[in-house]
Coordinates of C-alpha atoms in Angstrom, one line a residue:
M1 CA -215.7 21.0 54.8
K2 CA -214.7 22.1 58.3
K3 CA -211.2 23.0 57.1
I4 CA -212.5 25.1 54.2
A5 CA -212.6 28.9 54.9
L6 CA -216.1 30.4 55.1
H7 CA -215.6 32.6 52.1
W8 CA -214.6 29.6 49.9
K9 CA -217.7 27.8 51.1
I10 CA -219.8 30.8 50.1
I11 CA -218.1 31.0 46.7
I12 CA -218.8 27.3 46.1
G13 CA -222.5 27.8 47.0
M14 CA -222.6 30.9 44.7
V15 CA -221.1 29.1 41.7
L16 CA -223.3 26.0 42.2
G17 CA -226.4 28.2 42.5
V18 CA -225.6 30.0 39.2
I19 CA -225.1 26.7 37.4
F20 CA -228.3 25.2 39.0
G21 CA -230.2 28.4 38.0
F22 CA -229.1 28.1 34.3
I23 CA -230.0 24.4 34.3
M24 CA -233.4 25.2 35.7
N25 CA -233.9 28.0 33.2
S26 CA -233.7 25.4 30.4
V27 CA -236.0 22.8 32.0
D28 CA -239.7 22.8 31.7
G29 CA -241.1 23.8 35.1
G30 CA -237.6 24.6 36.4
K31 CA -238.4 28.2 37.2
G32 CA -241.4 27.2 39.2
F33 CA -239.4 24.6 41.1
V34 CA -236.7 27.2 42.1
T35 CA -239.3 29.8 43.1
D36 CA -241.4 27.3 45.2
W37 CA -238.7 25.0 46.7
I38 CA -235.3 26.7 46.5
A39 CA -235.8 30.5 46.9
P40 CA -237.6 30.3 50.3
F41 CA -234.3 29.1 51.9
G42 CA -232.6 32.3 50.8
T43 CA -235.5 34.4 52.1
I44 CA -235.3 32.6 55.5
F45 CA -231.6 33.4 55.7
I46 CA -232.1 37.1 54.9
N47 CA -234.9 37.3 57.4
L48 CA -232.6 35.8 60.1
L49 CA -230.0 38.5 59.4
K50 CA -232.6 41.2 59.5
L51 CA -233.9 39.7 62.7
I52 CA -230.7 40.3 64.6
A53 CA -229.7 43.6 62.8
V54 CA -231.7 45.9 65.1
P55 CA -230.8 44.3 68.5
L56 CA -227.2 44.2 67.3
I57 CA -227.2 47.9 66.5
L58 CA -228.9 48.8 69.8
A59 CA -226.6 46.6 72.0
S60 CA -223.3 47.4 70.3
L61 CA -223.9 51.1 70.0
I62 CA -225.1 51.6 73.6
K63 CA -222.2 49.5 74.9
G64 CA -219.7 51.3 72.7
I65 CA -220.8 54.8 73.7
S66 CA -220.9 53.9 77.4
D67 CA -217.4 52.4 77.1
L68 CA -216.0 55.7 75.8
K69 CA -216.4 57.3 79.3
D70 CA -216.1 60.7 77.7
I71 CA -218.8 62.6 75.7
S72 CA -216.1 64.6 73.8
K73 CA -214.9 61.3 72.2
I74 CA -218.4 60.9 70.7
K75 CA -218.1 64.2 69.0
S76 CA -214.6 63.4 67.7
M77 CA -215.6 60.0 66.4
G78 CA -218.8 61.2 64.8
L79 CA -217.2 64.2 63.0
R80 CA -214.4 62.0 61.6
T81 CA -216.9 59.4 60.5
I82 CA -219.2 61.8 58.6
L83 CA -216.3 63.7 57.0
I84 CA -214.7 60.5 55.7
Y85 CA -218.1 59.2 54.5
V86 CA -218.8 62.4 52.6
G87 CA -215.2 62.4 51.1
T88 CA -215.5 58.8 49.8
T89 CA -218.9 59.4 48.4
L90 CA -217.7 62.5 46.5
V91 CA -214.8 60.4 45.1
A92 CA -217.3 57.7 44.0
I93 CA -219.5 60.1 42.1
V94 CA -216.5 61.8 40.4
I95 CA -215.2 58.3 39.3
G96 CA -218.6 57.4 37.9
L97 CA -219.0 60.6 36.0
S98 CA -215.5 60.4 34.6
I99 CA -216.0 56.9 33.3
V100 CA -219.4 57.5 31.7
N101 CA -218.2 60.8 30.0
T102 CA -215.1 59.1 28.7
L103 CA -216.6 55.8 27.4
K104 CA -220.1 57.2 26.4
P105 CA -222.0 53.9 26.6
G106 CA -225.3 55.5 25.6
T107 CA -224.2 57.1 22.3
G108 CA -224.1 53.9 20.2
M109 CA -227.5 52.5 21.2
S110 CA -229.8 52.0 18.2
Q111 CA -233.4 53.3 18.0
D112 CA -234.7 49.8 17.6
T113 CA -233.1 48.7 20.9
I114 CA -234.5 51.7 22.7
E115 CA -238.0 50.9 21.4
K116 CA -237.7 47.3 22.4
I117 CA -236.6 48.1 25.9
K118 CA -239.3 50.8 26.1
L119 CA -242.1 48.4 25.1
K120 CA -240.9 45.7 27.5
Y121 CA -240.2 47.7 30.7
E122 CA -241.8 51.1 30.4
N123 CA -245.1 49.9 32.1
D124 CA -243.4 47.3 34.2
A125 CA -244.7 47.1 37.8
G126 CA -241.2 47.5 39.1
V127 CA -240.6 50.8 37.1
T128 CA -244.0 52.1 38.2
D129 CA -243.2 51.3 41.8
K130 CA -239.9 53.1 41.7
L131 CA -241.6 56.2 40.2
T132 CA -244.3 56.2 42.9
K133 CA -241.8 55.9 45.7
A134 CA -239.6 58.7 44.3
S135 CA -242.6 60.9 43.9
A136 CA -243.6 60.4 47.5
Q137 CA -240.0 61.2 48.7
H138 CA -239.8 64.2 46.4
D139 CA -243.1 65.7 47.7
A140 CA -241.8 65.6 51.3
G141 CA -240.5 68.8 52.9
P142 CA -236.8 69.7 52.6
L143 CA -236.2 68.8 56.3
Q144 CA -238.2 65.6 56.2
A145 CA -235.0 63.5 56.2
L146 CA -234.0 65.3 59.5
V147 CA -237.5 64.8 61.0
D148 CA -237.4 61.1 60.2
I149 CA -234.3 60.6 62.4
F150 CA -236.3 61.3 65.6
P151 CA -238.7 58.5 66.5
S152 CA -242.0 59.2 68.2
N153 CA -242.3 55.6 69.3
I154 CA -239.1 53.5 69.8
F155 CA -241.0 50.2 69.6
T156 CA -242.4 51.2 66.2
A157 CA -238.9 52.2 65.1
L158 CA -237.5 48.8 66.3
G159 CA -240.4 46.9 64.7
E160 CA -240.0 48.6 61.3
A161 CA -236.2 48.5 61.5
Q162 CA -235.9 52.3 61.0
M163 CA -232.2 52.3 61.3
L164 CA -231.5 56.0 61.7
Q165 CA -234.2 56.2 64.5
V166 CA -232.7 53.2 66.2
I167 CA -229.2 54.7 66.0
F168 CA -230.5 58.0 67.4
F169 CA -232.2 56.2 70.3
A170 CA -229.0 54.1 71.0
L171 CA -226.9 57.2 71.0
F172 CA -229.3 59.0 73.3
V173 CA -229.3 56.1 75.8
G174 CA -225.5 55.7 75.6
I175 CA -224.9 59.4 76.3
C176 CA -227.4 59.4 79.2
L177 CA -225.6 56.4 80.7
L178 CA -222.4 58.5 80.7
L179 CA -224.3 61.3 82.5
I180 CA -225.6 59.3 85.4
P181 CA -223.6 57.7 88.3
E182 CA -221.6 54.7 87.2
K183 CA -223.2 52.5 89.8
D184 CA -226.7 53.2 88.4
A185 CA -225.5 52.8 84.8
K186 CA -223.7 49.5 85.4
P187 CA -226.7 47.1 85.4
L188 CA -227.9 48.4 82.0
V189 CA -224.4 48.4 80.5
K190 CA -223.9 44.8 81.6
F191 CA -227.3 43.9 80.0
F192 CA -226.4 45.4 76.6
N193 CA -222.9 43.9 76.8
S194 CA -224.5 40.5 77.3
L195 CA -227.0 41.1 74.6
N196 CA -224.2 42.1 72.2
E197 CA -222.4 38.8 72.9
V198 CA -225.5 36.8 72.4
V199 CA -226.3 38.4 69.1
M200 CA -222.8 38.1 67.8
K201 CA -223.0 34.3 68.6
M202 CA -226.2 34.3 66.6
V203 CA -224.3 35.7 63.7
D204 CA -221.8 32.8 63.9
L205 CA -224.6 30.2 64.0
I206 CA -226.6 31.9 61.1
M207 CA -223.4 32.0 59.0
L208 CA -223.2 28.1 59.1
F209 CA -226.2 28.2 56.8
A210 CA -224.7 30.9 54.5
P211 CA -223.3 28.7 51.7
Y212 CA -226.7 26.9 51.3
A213 CA -228.6 30.2 51.4
V214 CA -226.3 31.8 48.8
F215 CA -227.0 28.8 46.6
A216 CA -230.7 29.5 46.8
L217 CA -230.3 33.3 46.4
M218 CA -228.1 33.0 43.3
A219 CA -230.4 30.3 41.7
N220 CA -233.3 32.6 42.2
V221 CA -231.4 35.6 40.6
I222 CA -230.5 33.6 37.5
I223 CA -234.0 32.5 36.7
A224 CA -235.1 36.1 36.7
F225 CA -233.0 36.9 33.7
D226 CA -235.3 36.0 30.9
D227 CA -234.1 38.3 28.0
T228 CA -230.4 37.8 27.3
E229 CA -230.6 39.9 24.1
I230 CA -231.5 43.1 26.0
L231 CA -228.8 42.2 28.6
L232 CA -226.2 42.0 25.9
K233 CA -227.3 45.3 24.4
L234 CA -226.9 47.0 27.7
L235 CA -223.5 45.4 28.3
N236 CA -221.5 48.6 27.6
Y237 CA -223.5 50.5 30.3
A238 CA -223.1 47.6 32.7
L239 CA -219.4 47.4 32.1
C240 CA -219.0 51.1 32.9
V241 CA -220.7 50.7 36.2
V242 CA -218.7 47.6 37.1
A243 CA -215.4 49.3 36.1
G244 CA -216.3 52.3 38.3
L245 CA -217.1 50.0 41.2
A246 CA -213.8 48.2 40.7
L247 CA -211.9 51.4 40.8
M248 CA -213.7 52.3 44.0
I249 CA -212.5 49.1 45.6
V250 CA -209.0 49.9 44.6
F251 CA -209.4 53.4 46.1
Y252 CA -210.4 51.7 49.4
L253 CA -207.4 49.4 49.4
I254 CA -205.1 52.3 48.8
L255 CA -206.6 54.1 51.8
I256 CA -206.2 51.0 54.0
K257 CA -202.6 50.5 53.0
S258 CA -201.7 54.2 53.3
F259 CA -203.4 55.0 56.6
T260 CA -203.5 51.7 58.5
G261 CA -200.5 49.9 57.1
K262 CA -202.5 46.7 56.6
S263 CA -202.2 44.6 53.5
P264 CA -205.0 45.0 51.0
L265 CA -205.1 41.3 50.4
W266 CA -205.3 40.7 54.2
F267 CA -208.3 43.1 54.3
L268 CA -210.1 41.4 51.4
N269 CA -209.6 38.0 53.0
K270 CA -211.1 39.1 56.3
I271 CA -214.1 41.0 54.9
S272 CA -214.8 38.7 51.9
P273 CA -217.7 36.8 53.6
A274 CA -219.5 40.1 54.2
Q275 CA -218.8 41.1 50.6
L276 CA -220.1 37.8 49.2
L277 CA -223.3 38.1 51.3
A278 CA -223.7 41.7 50.1
F279 CA -223.5 40.5 46.5
S280 CA -226.0 37.7 47.2
T281 CA -228.6 39.7 49.1
S282 CA -228.2 43.2 47.5
S283 CA -228.8 44.7 51.0
S284 CA -226.2 46.3 53.2
A285 CA -228.8 46.4 56.0
A286 CA -229.2 42.6 55.9
T287 CA -225.4 42.2 55.6
L288 CA -224.8 44.5 58.6
P289 CA -224.6 41.8 61.3
V290 CA -222.0 39.9 59.3
T291 CA -220.0 43.1 58.5
M292 CA -219.9 44.0 62.2
E293 CA -218.7 40.5 63.1
R294 CA -216.0 40.5 60.5
V295 CA -214.8 44.0 61.3
E296 CA -214.7 43.5 65.1
E297 CA -213.5 39.9 65.4
H298 CA -211.4 39.4 62.2
I299 CA -210.1 42.9 61.5
G300 CA -209.7 44.2 65.0
V301 CA -211.8 47.3 65.2
D302 CA -213.0 48.1 68.8
K303 CA -216.7 47.7 69.4
E304 CA -217.2 51.4 70.3
V305 CA -216.0 52.3 66.8
S306 CA -217.7 49.6 64.8
G307 CA -220.9 49.9 66.8
F308 CA -221.2 53.5 65.6
V309 CA -219.5 53.7 62.2
L310 CA -221.0 50.6 60.6
P311 CA -224.7 51.1 61.4
V312 CA -224.4 54.8 60.4
G313 CA -222.6 53.7 57.2
A314 CA -225.2 51.1 56.3
T315 CA -227.7 53.9 56.4
V316 CA -225.9 57.0 55.0
N317 CA -222.8 55.7 53.2
M318 CA -223.8 54.5 49.7
D319 CA -220.7 55.0 47.7
G320 CA -221.6 52.3 45.2
T321 CA -225.1 53.6 44.8
S322 CA -223.8 57.2 44.3
L323 CA -221.4 56.1 41.7
Y324 CA -224.1 54.1 39.9
Q325 CA -226.5 57.1 40.0
G326 CA -223.9 59.3 38.3
I327 CA -223.3 56.8 35.5
A328 CA -227.0 55.9 35.1
A329 CA -228.1 59.5 34.9
V330 CA -225.6 60.5 32.3
F331 CA -226.2 57.2 30.3
I332 CA -229.9 57.9 30.2
M333 CA -229.3 61.4 29.0
Q334 CA -226.8 60.2 26.4
V335 CA -229.6 58.0 25.0
I336 CA -232.8 60.1 25.1
W337 CA -231.9 63.6 26.3
P338 CA -228.4 64.5 25.0
E339 CA -229.2 68.3 25.2
G340 CA -229.2 68.0 29.0
L341 CA -225.5 66.9 29.1
T342 CA -224.1 70.3 30.3
F343 CA -221.3 70.9 32.8
T344 CA -223.7 72.7 35.2
N345 CA -226.1 69.7 35.2
Q346 CA -223.3 67.3 36.0
L347 CA -222.3 69.5 39.0
V348 CA -225.9 69.3 40.1
I349 CA -225.8 65.5 39.7
I350 CA -222.7 65.4 42.1
A351 CA -224.5 67.5 44.7
T352 CA -227.8 65.7 44.4
A353 CA -226.3 62.2 44.4
L354 CA -224.3 63.0 47.5
L355 CA -227.5 64.1 49.4
A356 CA -229.5 61.3 47.9
S357 CA -227.0 58.7 49.1
I358 CA -227.6 59.9 52.7
G359 CA -231.3 59.3 52.4
S360 CA -231.1 56.1 50.4
A361 CA -232.5 53.0 52.1
A362 CA -230.1 50.1 52.6
V363 CA -232.4 47.7 50.7
P364 CA -232.4 46.2 47.2
S365 CA -233.0 48.7 44.3
A366 CA -233.3 51.8 46.5
G367 CA -230.7 53.4 44.2
M368 CA -233.3 53.5 41.3
V369 CA -235.7 55.5 43.6
M370 CA -232.9 58.0 44.3
L371 CA -232.0 58.1 40.6
V372 CA -235.4 59.6 39.8
I373 CA -234.7 62.4 42.3
V374 CA -231.3 63.0 40.8
L375 CA -232.8 63.2 37.2
E376 CA -235.6 65.5 38.4
S377 CA -233.0 67.9 40.0
I378 CA -231.5 68.6 36.5
G379 CA -234.8 69.2 34.9
F380 CA -235.1 65.9 33.1
P381 CA -238.5 65.8 31.3
A382 CA -241.1 64.1 33.4
E383 CA -242.6 62.3 30.5
L384 CA -239.3 60.6 29.7
L385 CA -238.7 59.3 33.2
P386 CA -240.5 55.9 32.7
I387 CA -238.4 55.4 29.5
G388 CA -235.2 56.4 31.3
L389 CA -235.8 53.8 34.1
A390 CA -236.9 51.2 31.6
L391 CA -233.5 51.6 29.8
I392 CA -231.6 50.4 32.9
F393 CA -234.2 48.2 34.6
A394 CA -233.2 45.0 33.0
V395 CA -229.7 45.1 34.4
D396 CA -230.5 46.8 37.7
R397 CA -230.5 43.7 39.9
P398 CA -227.0 42.4 38.9
L399 CA -225.6 45.9 39.2
D400 CA -227.4 46.4 42.5
M401 CA -225.6 43.3 43.8
C402 CA -222.2 44.7 42.7
R403 CA -222.8 48.2 44.1
T404 CA -223.9 46.7 47.5
V405 CA -220.5 45.0 47.7
V406 CA -218.9 48.5 47.3
N407 CA -221.2 50.0 50.0
V408 CA -220.3 47.3 52.5
T409 CA -216.5 47.5 51.6
G410 CA -216.7 51.3 52.1
D411 CA -218.3 50.9 55.5
A412 CA -215.6 48.5 56.6
T413 CA -212.8 50.7 55.2
V414 CA -214.1 53.8 57.0
S415 CA -214.4 51.9 60.3
M416 CA -210.7 50.9 60.0
L417 CA -209.7 54.5 59.2
V418 CA -211.7 55.9 62.2
A419 CA -210.4 53.2 64.5
K420 CA -206.8 53.8 63.5
S421 CA -207.1 57.6 64.0
L422 CA -208.5 57.0 67.5
D423 CA -206.0 54.2 68.3
K424 CA -208.8 51.7 68.5
L425 CA -207.5 49.2 65.9
H426 CA -206.0 46.2 67.6
E427 CA -205.0 42.6 66.8
P428 CA -208.1 40.6 65.8
K429 CA -209.5 37.9 68.1
P430 CA -211.9 35.8 66.0
K431 CA -214.5 33.7 67.8
N432 CA -216.0 30.4 66.5
W433 CA -219.6 29.3 67.0
D434 CA -218.5 26.3 69.0
D435 CA -216.0 28.0 71.4
N436 CA -218.0 27.1 74.4
Y437 CA -219.7 24.1 73.0
D438 CA -217.9 21.6 75.3
K439 CA -219.2 23.4 78.4
V440 CA -222.8 22.7 77.4
K441 CA -222.4 19.1 76.2

């Protein structure tokens, strides 16, 4: 197995996990076996990735900012990053709305199917939870998202993995290191440099477990699909989302070829382990350590760029989620509120989905919470919201897996574009987990 590339090992684990999940679905007690004895290994893997995400952001961002030596470079990098992220998100929403308005997946759904989905999912705990979270976010003040960036206690922010607060603190520390004498800053810079190297080595070691963890994660996903009839009836909607996400990947590859001169196939080969983990975990935050490792060591983006662009992207850049919100909102209206399908409402969807993507958490199914806010912004009847979410709830998890792949790919793409514009894209120098193993034997 040592000669097999990591992404092929992960794909093998994924395929075997799917097959195993289907087998367990047809065996008495199979679901319980997977839940009790297989799924925990996937959870352990995700927990390990989350464990190192915060220290990695803190170390890489502080080191990256301090290495810039010039505060004006921070402004330049930050402005380029935000503008490109906003641009790609707008493209994603437009692609989504174009597809759903062209193919109209919601116009052919029968009333019997709507009633069946409504009865099965309208009062589901998952739907209720999404509505509750969306209501709490909607009730917050208009500047609450800005307030939430500034931590009152950094240890709380670190402990609760509040990514934007951690990013702000790291930026603040990095800038202050530039403003004090170099001899005073040097010990702290060396500490964070060493911490960054240690955490990146942790990524290498954790990834040795990735194929087995992906097996567990995929098996657990498969046993959750207990109503194939409803899944088939929502196939047109799901295909619209997948088609839009595929077009978004193509858009990224065109950007990479046009602005960096790199081969799209080369890029996909280098970033594929992060994409496969994004698909398995449905969380760009959990995948962030792997994304950073692939972008820095295998694509060649300098640490000062990846350390800023990727953590910010994992928090505010949700191209896949924004595309999904556009398609889902119009699909729901096509099914139960066709009178709301006006040009003005679709412009509002573009604006709201863009803003919602910035506030969307990098965790599984956060897109559904933002979808409620998008629907409320166009005056969608409140009494129909549970039915609307119920319509798409059955296929949300597999589509969440797909859109997380786009989110992660978008982050990696933007990091390459920013690095190229700042002349910070170099030849990659990959490291292996056992590079220094002989020294400690």
